[in-house]
Amino acid sequence: DQQVKQNSPSLSVQEGRISILNCDYTNSMFDYFLWYKKYPAEGPTFLISISSIKDKNEDGRFTVFLNKSAKHLSLHIVPSQPGDSAVYFCAASDGSEKLVFGKGMKLTVNP
Amino acid sequence: DTGVSQNPRHKITKRGQNVTFRCDPISEHNRLYWYRQTLGQGPEFLTYFQNEAQLEKSRLLSDRFSAERPKGSFSTLEIQRTEQGDSAMYLCASSPYTGASEAFFGQGTRLTVV
């Protein structure tokens, strides 16, 4: 049973445009959410996180939005750059030491 | 290189053989995690150490799997009597923070059981 869902396997956008990556979760005990980026042949790299007490967190070109009532979060990348092309994983924690990951979404940013 | 280091990067083994992977976390990170990632899936939690103590194990970690972290530094993950279903990427991560936040991942060990 997937507790963290990334329903779109891939997304393709033009350089300079906005990329929006979506994530849904089912476990209401999740209170901390993270996005990781993964390039081929490398391990996942932490990108940005958000606590359930917030609805938005911003770091440079990356913004994560959290809608607790809908159990939905999204990652916005503006402007998108070719170097952002990677697989993005949404992950969630219920306060334990365990992260629950989604299946990932492949983002391609075309020059 | 001060990142999380995993060895070997690749391992091919015959079914029924035992394999052992090593993870060297970032120095002074007291938390260490093992995850497994299969094709088309996200990483799945296997186990967690705080210093040398193994504090949590997933139900995914069958009796054939054992992990250790002697002296709270490097960690090893051993799989006994490997099965084809064990073929996966095994990821190690470490963190200096409490809770599952901002873990730093290694490049992983890709295991292929033939």
PDB file of C-alpha atoms in Angstrom:
ATOM      1  CA  ASP A   1       0.000   0.000   0.000  1.00  0.00           C
ATOM      2  CA  GLN A   2       1.630   3.195  -1.213  1.00  0.00           C
ATOM      3  CA  GLN A   3       1.455   5.793   1.535  1.00  0.00           C
ATOM      4  CA  VAL A   4       3.250   8.373  -0.605  1.00  0.00           C
ATOM      5  CA  LYS A   5       2.136   8.636  -4.196  1.00  0.00           C
ATOM      6  CA  GLN A   6       3.682  10.375  -7.150  1.00  0.00           C
ATOM      7  CA  ASN A   7       1.124   9.617  -9.794  1.00  0.00           C
ATOM      8  CA  SER A   8       2.902  11.111 -12.775  1.00  0.00           C
ATOM      9  CA  PRO A   9       5.979   9.114 -13.794  1.00  0.00           C
ATOM     10  CA  SER A  10       7.457  11.880 -15.901  1.00  0.00           C
ATOM     11  CA  LEU A  11       7.280  15.557 -16.797  1.00  0.00           C
ATOM     12  CA  SER A  12       8.885  17.483 -19.623  1.00  0.00           C
ATOM     13  CA  VAL A  13       9.189  21.281 -19.581  1.00  0.00           C
ATOM     14  CA  GLN A  14      11.019  23.959 -21.488  1.00  0.00           C
ATOM     15  CA  GLU A  15      13.971  25.735 -19.979  1.00  0.00           C
ATOM     16  CA  GLY A  16      12.892  28.884 -18.163  1.00  0.00           C
ATOM     17  CA  ARG A  17       9.347  27.670 -17.542  1.00  0.00           C
ATOM     18  CA  ILE A  18       7.878  26.424 -14.276  1.00  0.00           C
ATOM     19  CA  SER A  19       8.059  22.760 -13.279  1.00  0.00           C
ATOM     20  CA  ILE A  20       5.372  21.532 -10.886  1.00  0.00           C
ATOM     21  CA  LEU A  21       5.854  18.137  -9.290  1.00  0.00           C
ATOM     22  CA  ASN A  22       2.985  16.709  -7.268  1.00  0.00           C
ATOM     23  CA  CYS A  23       2.827  14.289  -4.371  1.00  0.00           C
ATOM     24  CA  ASP A  24      -0.093  12.862  -2.384  1.00  0.00           C
ATOM     25  CA  TYR A  25       0.002  10.997   0.892  1.00  0.00           C
ATOM     26  CA  THR A  26      -2.479   8.901   2.807  1.00  0.00           C
ATOM     27  CA  ASN A  27      -1.043   8.694   6.320  1.00  0.00           C
ATOM     28  CA  SER A  28      -2.340  11.551   8.469  1.00  0.00           C
ATOM     29  CA  MET A  29       0.489  10.920  10.950  1.00  0.00           C
ATOM     30  CA  PHE A  30       3.051  12.276   8.489  1.00  0.00           C
ATOM     31  CA  ASP A  31       4.279  15.629   9.777  1.00  0.00           C
ATOM     32  CA  TYR A  32       7.463  16.274   7.824  1.00  0.00           C
ATOM     33  CA  PHE A  33       7.954  16.135   4.094  1.00  0.00           C
ATOM     34  CA  LEU A  34      11.049  16.193   1.929  1.00  0.00           C
ATOM     35  CA  TRP A  35      11.997  16.279  -1.709  1.00  0.00           C
ATOM     36  CA  TYR A  36      15.067  14.475  -2.963  1.00  0.00           C
ATOM     37  CA  LYS A  37      16.676  14.707  -6.374  1.00  0.00           C
ATOM     38  CA  LYS A  38      18.509  11.800  -7.962  1.00  0.00           C
ATOM     39  CA  TYR A  39      20.846  11.787 -10.922  1.00  0.00           C
ATOM     40  CA  PRO A  40      21.734   8.491 -12.648  1.00  0.00           C
ATOM     41  CA  ALA A  41      24.406   6.475 -10.833  1.00  0.00           C
ATOM     42  CA  GLU A  42      24.202   8.720  -7.778  1.00  0.00           C
ATOM     43  CA  GLY A  43      22.366   8.499  -4.495  1.00  0.00           C
ATOM     44  CA  PRO A  44      19.404  10.759  -3.738  1.00  0.00           C
ATOM     45  CA  THR A  45      20.320  14.317  -2.731  1.00  0.00           C
ATOM     46  CA  PHE A  46      18.212  16.328  -0.303  1.00  0.00           C
ATOM     47  CA  LEU A  47      16.560  19.309  -1.972  1.00  0.00           C
ATOM     48  CA  ILE A  48      14.011  20.955   0.306  1.00  0.00           C
ATOM     49  CA  SER A  49      11.687  20.084   3.158  1.00  0.00           C
ATOM     50  CA  ILE A  50       8.583  21.361   4.913  1.00  0.00           C
ATOM     51  CA  SER A  51       7.086  20.806   8.323  1.00  0.00           C
ATOM     52  CA  SER A  52       3.356  20.265   8.713  1.00  0.00           C
ATOM     53  CA  ILE A  53       3.108  23.508  10.704  1.00  0.00           C
ATOM     54  CA  LYS A  54       3.879  25.419   7.523  1.00  0.00           C
ATOM     55  CA  ASP A  55       2.162  25.589   4.165  1.00  0.00           C
ATOM     56  CA  LYS A  56       5.065  26.925   2.144  1.00  0.00           C
ATOM     57  CA  ASN A  57       8.843  26.775   2.193  1.00  0.00           C
ATOM     58  CA  GLU A  58      11.084  28.478  -0.306  1.00  0.00           C
ATOM     59  CA  ASP A  59      14.744  28.030  -1.160  1.00  0.00           C
ATOM     60  CA  GLY A  60      15.966  29.894  -4.199  1.00  0.00           C
ATOM     61  CA  ARG A  61      14.285  28.525  -7.299  1.00  0.00           C
ATOM     62  CA  PHE A  62      12.567  25.768  -5.302  1.00  0.00           C
ATOM     63  CA  THR A  63       9.312  26.167  -3.392  1.00  0.00           C
ATOM     64  CA  VAL A  64       7.349  23.429  -1.682  1.00  0.00           C
ATOM     65  CA  PHE A  65       3.664  23.879  -0.907  1.00  0.00           C
ATOM     66  CA  LEU A  66       1.759  21.746   1.583  1.00  0.00           C
ATOM     67  CA  ASN A  67      -2.013  21.344   1.691  1.00  0.00           C
ATOM     68  CA  LYS A  68      -2.693  19.231   4.767  1.00  0.00           C
ATOM     69  CA  SER A  69      -6.430  19.022   4.309  1.00  0.00           C
ATOM     70  CA  ALA A  70      -5.922  17.558   0.855  1.00  0.00           C
ATOM     71  CA  LYS A  71      -2.888  15.536   1.917  1.00  0.00           C
ATOM     72  CA  HIS A  72      -1.061  17.005  -1.026  1.00  0.00           C
ATOM     73  CA  LEU A  73       2.255  18.697  -1.574  1.00  0.00           C
ATOM     74  CA  SER A  74       3.934  20.107  -4.615  1.00  0.00           C
ATOM     75  CA  LEU A  75       7.386  21.231  -5.616  1.00  0.00           C
ATOM     76  CA  HIS A  76       7.691  24.252  -7.872  1.00  0.00           C
ATOM     77  CA  ILE A  77      10.914  24.943  -9.747  1.00  0.00           C
ATOM     78  CA  VAL A  78      11.118  28.402 -11.301  1.00  0.00           C
ATOM     79  CA  PRO A  79      12.805  28.936 -13.663  1.00  0.00           C
ATOM     80  CA  SER A  80      13.583  25.391 -14.717  1.00  0.00           C
ATOM     81  CA  GLN A  81      17.092  24.699 -15.962  1.00  0.00           C
ATOM     82  CA  PRO A  82      18.480  21.756 -17.961  1.00  0.00           C
ATOM     83  CA  GLY A  83      20.570  20.779 -14.913  1.00  0.00           C
ATOM     84  CA  ASP A  84      17.333  20.163 -13.034  1.00  0.00           C
ATOM     85  CA  SER A  85      16.695  17.117 -15.207  1.00  0.00           C
ATOM     86  CA  ALA A  86      16.647  14.223 -12.746  1.00  0.00           C
ATOM     87  CA  VAL A  87      14.321  11.894 -10.876  1.00  0.00           C
ATOM     88  CA  TYR A  88      12.551  13.619  -8.000  1.00  0.00           C
ATOM     89  CA  PHE A  89      11.340  11.707  -4.967  1.00  0.00           C
ATOM     90  CA  CYS A  90       8.800  12.910  -2.479  1.00  0.00           C
ATOM     91  CA  ALA A  91       9.295  11.502   1.031  1.00  0.00           C
ATOM     92  CA  ALA A  92       7.431  11.756   4.322  1.00  0.00           C
ATOM     93  CA  SER A  93       8.082  11.089   7.980  1.00  0.00           C
ATOM     94  CA  ASP A  94       5.787  10.557  10.964  1.00  0.00           C
ATOM     95  CA  GLY A  95       8.429  11.743  13.403  1.00  0.00           C
ATOM     96  CA  SER A  96      10.227   8.424  13.486  1.00  0.00           C
ATOM     97  CA  GLU A  97      13.599   7.849  11.879  1.00  0.00           C
ATOM     98  CA  LYS A  98      12.014   6.257   8.822  1.00  0.00           C
ATOM     99  CA  LEU A  99      11.364   8.060   5.555  1.00  0.00           C
ATOM    100  CA  VAL A 100       8.592   6.772   3.283  1.00  0.00           C
ATOM    101  CA  PHE A 101       9.322   7.540  -0.359  1.00  0.00           C
ATOM    102  CA  GLY A 102       7.155   7.818  -3.424  1.00  0.00           C
ATOM    103  CA  LYS A 103       8.085   6.043  -6.640  1.00  0.00           C
ATOM    104  CA  GLY A 104       9.682   9.139  -8.102  1.00  0.00           C
ATOM    105  CA  MET A 105       9.072  11.296 -11.134  1.00  0.00           C
ATOM    106  CA  LYS A 106      11.486  11.913 -13.966  1.00  0.00           C
ATOM    107  CA  LEU A 107      11.788  15.585 -14.869  1.00  0.00           C
ATOM    108  CA  THR A 108      13.266  16.554 -18.212  1.00  0.00           C
ATOM    109  CA  VAL A 109      14.042  20.208 -18.859  1.00  0.00           C
ATOM    110  CA  ASN A 110      14.604  20.857 -22.529  1.00  0.00           C
ATOM    111  CA  PRO A 111      16.975  23.643 -23.629  1.00  0.00           C
TER     112      PRO A 111
ATOM    113  CA  ASP B   1      35.619  13.114  -0.259  1.00  0.00           C
ATOM    114  CA  THR B   2      33.549  13.657   2.868  1.00  0.00           C
ATOM    115  CA  GLY B   3      30.300  12.112   1.640  1.00  0.00           C
ATOM    116  CA  VAL B   4      28.749   8.748   2.454  1.00  0.00           C
ATOM    117  CA  SER B   5      30.831   5.999   0.887  1.00  0.00           C
ATOM    118  CA  GLN B   6      29.514   2.575  -0.079  1.00  0.00           C
ATOM    119  CA  ASN B   7      31.458  -0.444  -1.249  1.00  0.00           C
ATOM    120  CA  PRO B   8      31.307  -2.244  -3.527  1.00  0.00           C
ATOM    121  CA  ARG B   9      29.416  -0.214  -6.090  1.00  0.00           C
ATOM    122  CA  HIS B  10      28.306  -3.319  -7.922  1.00  0.00           C
ATOM    123  CA  LYS B  11      28.027  -6.941  -6.875  1.00  0.00           C
ATOM    124  CA  ILE B  12      26.956  -9.913  -8.953  1.00  0.00           C
ATOM    125  CA  THR B  13      26.445 -13.120  -7.039  1.00  0.00           C
ATOM    126  CA  LYS B  14      24.972 -16.525  -7.584  1.00  0.00           C
ATOM    127  CA  ARG B  15      21.754 -17.469  -5.847  1.00  0.00           C
ATOM    128  CA  GLY B  16      22.442 -18.991  -2.464  1.00  0.00           C
ATOM    129  CA  GLN B  17      25.692 -17.131  -1.853  1.00  0.00           C
ATOM    130  CA  ASN B  18      26.244 -14.680   0.976  1.00  0.00           C
ATOM    131  CA  VAL B  19      27.135 -11.057   0.312  1.00  0.00           C
ATOM    132  CA  THR B  20      28.271  -8.200   2.528  1.00  0.00           C
ATOM    133  CA  PHE B  21      28.137  -4.489   1.809  1.00  0.00           C
ATOM    134  CA  ARG B  22      29.936  -1.733   3.633  1.00  0.00           C
ATOM    135  CA  CYS B  23      28.894   1.831   4.353  1.00  0.00           C
ATOM    136  CA  ASP B  24      31.131   4.586   5.712  1.00  0.00           C
ATOM    137  CA  PRO B  25      28.957   7.465   6.868  1.00  0.00           C
ATOM    138  CA  ILE B  26      29.914  11.099   7.070  1.00  0.00           C
ATOM    139  CA  SER B  27      32.235  11.500   9.998  1.00  0.00           C
ATOM    140  CA  GLU B  28      30.478  12.219  13.293  1.00  0.00           C
ATOM    141  CA  HIS B  29      27.024  11.481  11.934  1.00  0.00           C
ATOM    142  CA  ASN B  30      25.498   9.380  14.669  1.00  0.00           C
ATOM    143  CA  ARG B  31      22.495   8.220  12.659  1.00  0.00           C
ATOM    144  CA  LEU B  32      22.876   5.652   9.890  1.00  0.00           C
ATOM    145  CA  TYR B  33      20.170   4.171   7.675  1.00  0.00           C
ATOM    146  CA  TRP B  34      19.906   1.376   5.145  1.00  0.00           C
ATOM    147  CA  TYR B  35      17.347   1.537   2.348  1.00  0.00           C
ATOM    148  CA  ARG B  36      16.631  -0.738  -0.598  1.00  0.00           C
ATOM    149  CA  GLN B  37      15.464   0.476  -3.981  1.00  0.00           C
ATOM    150  CA  THR B  38      14.090  -1.803  -6.677  1.00  0.00           C
ATOM    151  CA  LEU B  39      13.423  -0.835 -10.274  1.00  0.00           C
ATOM    152  CA  GLY B  40      10.636   1.697 -10.638  1.00  0.00           C
ATOM    153  CA  GLN B  41      10.232   2.170  -6.901  1.00  0.00           C
ATOM    154  CA  GLY B  42      11.418   4.679  -4.375  1.00  0.00           C
ATOM    155  CA  PRO B  43      13.839   3.738  -1.601  1.00  0.00           C
ATOM    156  CA  GLU B  44      12.326   1.518   1.106  1.00  0.00           C
ATOM    157  CA  PHE B  45      13.518   1.696   4.696  1.00  0.00           C
ATOM    158  CA  LEU B  46      15.349  -1.353   6.007  1.00  0.00           C
ATOM    159  CA  THR B  47      16.995  -0.408   9.293  1.00  0.00           C
ATOM    160  CA  TYR B  48      18.384   2.423  11.389  1.00  0.00           C
ATOM    161  CA  PHE B  49      21.292   2.824  13.806  1.00  0.00           C
ATOM    162  CA  GLN B  50      21.931   5.471  16.375  1.00  0.00           C
ATOM    163  CA  ASN B  51      25.622   5.152  17.089  1.00  0.00           C
ATOM    164  CA  GLU B  52      26.187   1.408  17.458  1.00  0.00           C
ATOM    165  CA  ALA B  53      22.628   0.566  18.503  1.00  0.00           C
ATOM    166  CA  GLN B  54      20.230  -0.834  15.910  1.00  0.00           C
ATOM    167  CA  LEU B  55      16.991   0.834  16.970  1.00  0.00           C
ATOM    168  CA  GLU B  56      14.546   0.015  14.201  1.00  0.00           C
ATOM    169  CA  LYS B  57      14.140  -2.744  11.652  1.00  0.00           C
ATOM    170  CA  SER B  58      11.621  -2.991   8.838  1.00  0.00           C
ATOM    171  CA  ARG B  59       9.575  -6.095   8.220  1.00  0.00           C
ATOM    172  CA  LEU B  60      11.376  -6.121   4.861  1.00  0.00           C
ATOM    173  CA  LEU B  61      14.495  -7.179   6.739  1.00  0.00           C
ATOM    174  CA  SER B  62      14.038 -10.929   6.785  1.00  0.00           C
ATOM    175  CA  ASP B  63      16.080 -13.318   8.907  1.00  0.00           C
ATOM    176  CA  ARG B  64      18.553 -13.612   6.031  1.00  0.00           C
ATOM    177  CA  PHE B  65      19.516  -9.966   6.467  1.00  0.00           C
ATOM    178  CA  SER B  66      21.730  -8.666   9.228  1.00  0.00           C
ATOM    179  CA  ALA B  67      23.217  -5.250   9.774  1.00  0.00           C
ATOM    180  CA  GLU B  68      25.857  -4.116  12.185  1.00  0.00           C
ATOM    181  CA  ARG B  69      27.540  -0.893  13.127  1.00  0.00           C
ATOM    182  CA  PRO B  70      30.416  -1.753  15.442  1.00  0.00           C
ATOM    183  CA  LYS B  71      31.841   1.188  17.366  1.00  0.00           C
ATOM    184  CA  GLY B  72      29.235   3.465  15.820  1.00  0.00           C
ATOM    185  CA  SER B  73      31.295   4.214  12.727  1.00  0.00           C
ATOM    186  CA  PHE B  74      31.006   2.169   9.513  1.00  0.00           C
ATOM    187  CA  SER B  75      28.172  -0.277   8.975  1.00  0.00           C
ATOM    188  CA  THR B  76      27.835  -3.593   7.161  1.00  0.00           C
ATOM    189  CA  LEU B  77      24.762  -5.195   5.669  1.00  0.00           C
ATOM    190  CA  GLU B  78      24.953  -8.937   5.080  1.00  0.00           C
ATOM    191  CA  ILE B  79      22.521 -10.991   3.063  1.00  0.00           C
ATOM    192  CA  GLN B  80      22.724 -14.738   3.534  1.00  0.00           C
ATOM    193  CA  ARG B  81      21.520 -17.314   0.992  1.00  0.00           C
ATOM    194  CA  THR B  82      20.732 -14.648  -1.579  1.00  0.00           C
ATOM    195  CA  GLU B  83      17.612 -14.959  -3.716  1.00  0.00           C
ATOM    196  CA  GLN B  84      16.825 -13.369  -7.067  1.00  0.00           C
ATOM    197  CA  GLY B  85      14.313 -11.119  -5.308  1.00  0.00           C
ATOM    198  CA  ASP B  86      17.193  -9.563  -3.373  1.00  0.00           C
ATOM    199  CA  SER B  87      18.438  -7.919  -6.573  1.00  0.00           C
ATOM    200  CA  ALA B  88      18.198  -4.194  -5.883  1.00  0.00           C
ATOM    201  CA  MET B  89      20.140  -1.043  -5.122  1.00  0.00           C
ATOM    202  CA  TYR B  90      21.106  -0.911  -1.453  1.00  0.00           C
ATOM    203  CA  LEU B  91      21.440   2.646  -0.226  1.00  0.00           C
ATOM    204  CA  CYS B  92      23.094   3.845   2.945  1.00  0.00           C
ATOM    205  CA  ALA B  93      22.448   7.254   4.444  1.00  0.00           C
ATOM    206  CA  SER B  94      23.646   9.147   7.481  1.00  0.00           C
ATOM    207  CA  SER B  95      22.457  12.173   9.369  1.00  0.00           C
ATOM    208  CA  PRO B  96      23.497  14.288  12.328  1.00  0.00           C
ATOM    209  CA  TYR B  97      19.889  15.311  12.960  1.00  0.00           C
ATOM    210  CA  THR B  98      17.113  13.818  15.009  1.00  0.00           C
ATOM    211  CA  GLY B  99      14.143  12.463  13.137  1.00  0.00           C
ATOM    212  CA  ALA B 100      14.222  11.385   9.507  1.00  0.00           C
ATOM    213  CA  SER B 101      15.339  14.728   8.192  1.00  0.00           C
ATOM    214  CA  GLU B 102      17.852  15.596   5.508  1.00  0.00           C
ATOM    215  CA  ALA B 103      19.667  12.292   5.399  1.00  0.00           C
ATOM    216  CA  PHE B 104      22.757  12.234   3.203  1.00  0.00           C
ATOM    217  CA  PHE B 105      22.783   9.251   0.866  1.00  0.00           C
ATOM    218  CA  GLY B 106      25.657   7.302  -0.603  1.00  0.00           C
ATOM    219  CA  GLN B 107      25.797   6.189  -4.225  1.00  0.00           C
ATOM    220  CA  GLY B 108      24.522   2.750  -3.343  1.00  0.00           C
ATOM    221  CA  THR B 109      25.552  -0.829  -3.993  1.00  0.00           C
ATOM    222  CA  ARG B 110      23.775  -2.502  -6.884  1.00  0.00           C
ATOM    223  CA  LEU B 111      23.251  -6.191  -6.195  1.00  0.00           C
ATOM    224  CA  THR B 112      22.400  -8.612  -8.979  1.00  0.00           C
ATOM    225  CA  VAL B 113      21.585 -12.187  -8.008  1.00  0.00           C
ATOM    226  CA  VAL B 114      21.819 -14.625 -10.910  1.00  0.00           C
TER     227      VAL B 114
END
